[in-house]
Amino acid sequence: MTDFVALLGTKGGPAIRSGSPMPTSSLLSLGGQRIVVDAGLGVTRGLCDQGMALKDIRTVFITHLHSDHYLELGPLLHTAWTAGLKTPVRIWGPSGLAAYFEGFFLSMREDIDTRIEDEGRPDLRDLVSCHVIRDGEAIIEGGITAVAMPSIHPPLRESWSLSFRGAGRHVVFSGDTAHNPALADFARGADLLIHEAMLAEGLEALQRRIGNGDDRLMAHWLRAHTLAEDAARVAAEAGVGALALHHLIPSDDPDFGVTDWQCACAPHWQGPLHVGRDGLRIDLPLLG
């Protein structure tokens, strides 16, 4: 059985436009166990496109509460429920997720109650449980152990980088973060580092295209996200097996493509490089 990571949505930021990628979500598969990491808009279709039955969702990790990482979390689980979900789902993430689900279930109360009464389904509200991620605490889900480290993503206080180990594999997600040299130790020797990335030369055009943010938007990018070359430096320092660029900023500018990302990384990283695109499946090498 092949272990892999699928990048379901690779766009940094919540907006979508004609032809653009979808916001951030991923699927981790180790030893036959699957974990959803983030649930931006499009995650439900992305999982189906990877051949995953939605009723088989058991575990979801949310790195932080920006909408491009959890906007479709409630709809994902509701859709899974209508597709046959009847077993518990554990959601790991920031403390605010409990309030999110209170609001979501309230907004969908009429539909949920009707389907319970009219179709005999179990109560979705009883299947979903939220659990708070804590710095350095081991989280065991089946045969996979996850550990979190705070990322640098102001102004949010609960924002996480995640390390997953299972089936002899080690996969690390940077989450959204400013350049964080501590990630090198956190990801030391990982088979795959999945790191967010920006192209500096594309930021001004992106700000103009968005059109309704002022200089604070640019300031946020620069203080809360990582340039591609810095992601490459972290990968090299960590000695990882491969680097994948995720949560790309910009992601839908025709003036920038795969070659630009490769050129940004090349001075600092010469190992295998995967430039994120929606639906990209990265198979982990067979164990020797």
XYZ file of C-alpha atoms in Angstrom:
288
model
C 0.000 0.000 0.000
C 1.455 3.337 -1.058
C 1.838 6.123 1.482
C 1.186 9.571 0.067
C 0.188 13.175 0.590
C -2.370 14.752 -1.733
C -2.492 18.538 -1.981
C -6.212 19.073 -2.531
C -6.220 22.885 -2.609
C -3.007 24.879 -2.932
C -4.034 28.525 -3.033
C -2.921 30.892 -0.305
C -5.867 33.038 0.771
C -9.658 32.553 0.637
C -10.622 34.232 -2.652
C -11.186 32.235 -5.805
C -11.411 33.544 -9.346
C -12.082 32.004 -12.715
C -9.410 29.382 -13.290
C -7.763 29.775 -9.881
C -6.758 26.936 -7.558
C -8.824 26.258 -4.461
C -7.843 27.278 -0.919
C -5.820 25.090 1.382
C -6.526 21.469 2.218
C -4.534 18.241 2.163
C -4.917 14.506 2.628
C -2.272 12.447 4.432
C -2.289 8.659 3.986
C 0.095 6.556 6.084
C -0.251 2.822 6.580
C -3.748 2.904 5.164
C -4.957 5.508 7.648
C -6.085 8.847 6.247
C -6.057 12.246 7.926
C -7.468 15.472 6.485
C -5.257 18.495 7.152
C -7.173 21.783 6.800
C -10.534 22.189 5.127
C -10.630 25.218 2.875
C -13.233 25.722 0.179
C -13.206 22.719 -2.186
C -11.974 20.094 0.274
C -15.029 17.860 -0.195
C -14.608 17.563 -3.954
C -10.839 17.236 -3.523
C -11.223 14.201 -1.259
C -13.670 12.569 -3.664
C -11.268 13.158 -6.535
C -8.630 11.234 -4.554
C -10.990 8.270 -4.351
C -11.773 8.665 -0.663
C -15.255 7.741 0.526
C -16.432 10.654 2.644
C -18.118 8.284 5.103
C -14.624 7.013 6.001
C -13.434 10.345 7.434
C -12.215 9.776 10.982
C -9.710 12.540 11.782
C -9.281 16.168 10.730
C -6.563 18.619 11.789
C -7.096 22.370 11.398
C -3.884 24.378 11.646
C -5.501 27.741 12.406
C -8.704 29.731 12.099
C -8.286 31.636 8.872
C -11.163 30.934 6.518
C -9.003 29.478 3.750
C -8.208 26.635 6.177
C -11.610 25.786 7.685
C -14.447 27.426 5.734
C -15.691 24.059 4.420
C -15.138 22.020 7.579
C -18.792 21.907 8.640
C -20.086 21.344 5.104
C -17.498 18.570 4.615
C -18.776 16.641 7.612
C -22.438 17.312 6.816
C -21.886 16.043 3.270
C -20.031 12.992 4.629
C -23.016 12.348 6.906
C -25.426 12.430 3.971
C -23.029 10.042 2.188
C -23.238 7.459 4.980
C -21.020 8.649 7.844
C -22.069 6.924 11.065
C -18.835 6.688 13.054
C -17.190 9.354 15.252
C -14.956 12.054 13.755
C -12.322 13.772 15.861
C -11.395 17.339 14.971
C -8.071 18.673 16.267
C -7.306 22.375 16.129
C -7.557 25.730 17.894
C -9.949 26.236 20.795
C -12.325 28.294 18.630
C -13.489 25.230 16.708
C -16.048 24.378 19.366
C -17.770 27.724 18.831
C -17.581 27.220 15.057
C -19.472 23.946 15.297
C -22.054 25.386 17.682
C -22.834 27.995 15.063
C -22.727 25.556 12.162
C -25.029 23.036 13.803
C -27.429 25.810 14.783
C -27.524 27.062 11.182
C -28.253 23.523 9.913
C -30.569 22.443 12.728
C -33.701 22.195 10.606
C -32.001 20.050 7.982
C -30.267 17.809 10.524
C -33.410 17.298 12.614
C -35.480 16.590 9.499
C -33.057 13.978 8.186
C -32.893 12.246 11.564
C -36.690 12.055 11.761
C -37.452 11.475 8.079
C -34.490 9.311 7.025
C -33.451 7.547 10.231
C -29.911 8.879 10.285
C -27.776 9.122 13.436
C -27.402 12.603 14.915
C -24.434 14.284 13.244
C -23.971 16.445 16.339
C -23.183 13.326 18.358
C -20.547 12.126 15.897
C -18.298 15.216 15.873
C -15.939 15.996 18.747
C -13.477 18.896 18.946
C -10.099 18.620 20.674
C -7.622 21.430 21.329
C -4.077 21.117 19.996
C -1.411 21.870 22.596
C 2.255 22.639 22.039
C 4.378 19.469 22.048
C 1.589 17.145 23.182
C 1.551 13.823 21.332
C -1.769 13.122 19.629
C -2.277 9.468 18.712
C -4.793 8.651 16.011
C -4.707 4.968 15.164
C -1.174 4.191 14.088
C -0.222 7.836 13.492
C 1.309 10.153 16.082
C 1.022 13.901 15.575
C 2.956 16.599 17.401
C 2.383 20.337 17.028
C 4.719 23.310 17.264
C 3.518 26.939 17.234
C 3.901 28.630 13.882
C 4.557 32.353 13.464
C 1.342 33.707 12.008
C 0.328 36.984 13.635
C -2.107 38.184 14.721
C -3.357 34.648 15.483
C -2.209 33.112 18.749
C -3.222 29.518 17.983
C -1.529 28.518 14.744
C 0.335 25.261 14.297
C 2.999 23.425 12.375
C 2.289 19.683 12.437
C 4.549 16.623 12.431
C 3.048 13.223 11.611
C 4.807 9.880 12.139
C 3.395 6.505 11.206
C 4.121 3.394 9.142
C 7.826 4.269 9.329
C 7.188 7.678 7.741
C 7.646 11.264 8.872
C 5.707 14.082 7.179
C 5.690 17.718 8.332
C 3.304 20.539 7.451
C 4.569 24.061 8.131
C 1.058 25.481 8.292
C 0.879 29.200 7.680
C 4.006 30.774 9.120
C 6.565 33.493 8.748
C 10.077 32.198 8.205
C 10.720 30.024 11.243
C 14.236 28.565 11.605
C 12.936 26.328 14.422
C 11.111 24.302 11.769
C 14.465 22.831 10.737
C 14.707 20.902 14.005
C 10.981 20.118 14.017
C 11.241 18.601 10.518
C 14.690 17.034 10.937
C 15.045 14.051 8.598
C 11.387 14.029 7.514
C 10.514 12.172 4.346
C 8.543 15.208 3.165
C 8.260 18.827 4.288
C 5.156 20.617 3.018
C 5.863 24.321 3.382
C 3.841 27.401 2.509
C 5.560 29.771 0.060
C 5.396 33.257 -1.461
C 7.039 34.799 -4.502
C 8.148 38.306 -3.550
C 7.972 39.564 -7.121
C 4.289 38.631 -7.383
C 2.946 40.351 -4.273
C 2.350 43.891 -5.562
C 0.367 42.656 -8.558
C -1.680 40.396 -6.283
C -2.527 43.278 -3.959
C -3.724 45.338 -6.929
C -5.810 42.437 -8.221
C -7.508 41.893 -4.850
C -8.373 45.580 -4.818
C -10.093 45.962 -1.436
C -7.133 45.753 0.972
C -4.735 48.553 1.850
C -1.085 48.437 2.876
C -2.037 46.326 5.880
C -2.604 43.377 3.550
C 0.941 43.597 2.226
C 2.240 44.022 5.770
C 0.377 40.857 6.807
C 1.943 38.833 4.007
C 5.415 40.000 4.880
C 5.163 39.411 8.624
C 3.103 36.199 8.601
C 4.227 34.160 5.564
C 7.419 32.658 4.143
C 9.241 33.427 0.912
C 9.985 30.393 -1.252
C 13.727 30.814 -0.802
C 13.346 30.696 2.983
C 11.227 27.552 2.750
C 14.049 26.051 0.696
C 16.587 27.039 3.346
C 14.535 25.309 6.054
C 14.284 22.149 3.962
C 18.023 22.074 3.389
C 18.828 22.695 7.053
C 16.369 19.978 8.105
C 17.818 17.432 5.673
C 14.380 16.331 4.500
C 13.853 13.857 1.698
C 11.677 16.172 -0.391
C 10.104 19.633 -0.284
C 6.585 20.509 -1.445
C 5.500 24.140 -1.813
C 1.921 24.669 -0.669
C -0.438 27.597 0.057
C 1.117 29.504 -2.848
C 1.033 33.307 -2.905
C 0.399 34.212 -5.694
C -1.189 31.083 -7.093
C -3.221 32.266 -10.086
C -1.087 34.931 -11.765
C -0.308 33.910 -15.367
C 2.954 35.880 -15.184
C 4.370 33.361 -12.693
C 4.626 29.615 -13.097
C 6.458 26.507 -11.934
C 9.794 27.747 -13.256
C 9.646 30.863 -11.068
C 9.128 28.770 -7.942
C 11.931 26.426 -8.948
C 14.296 29.336 -9.567
C 13.494 30.847 -6.168
C 14.365 27.586 -4.426
C 17.330 26.453 -6.566
C 20.110 28.417 -4.782
C 19.187 26.819 -1.460
C 17.564 23.453 -2.206
C 18.740 20.872 -4.737
C 16.611 17.936 -3.603
C 13.250 16.774 -4.964
C 10.868 19.730 -5.259
C 7.095 19.583 -5.755
C 5.396 22.847 -6.691
C 1.850 22.609 -5.419
C -1.151 22.313 -7.690
C -4.641 21.155 -6.846
C -4.882 17.359 -6.842
C -1.131 16.791 -6.775
C -0.431 13.409 -5.180
C 3.049 12.942 -3.779
C 3.832 9.271 -3.289
C 6.386 8.603 -0.592
C 9.237 6.318 -1.709
C 8.884 2.643 -0.896
C 10.543 1.688 2.340
C 13.789 -0.255 1.900
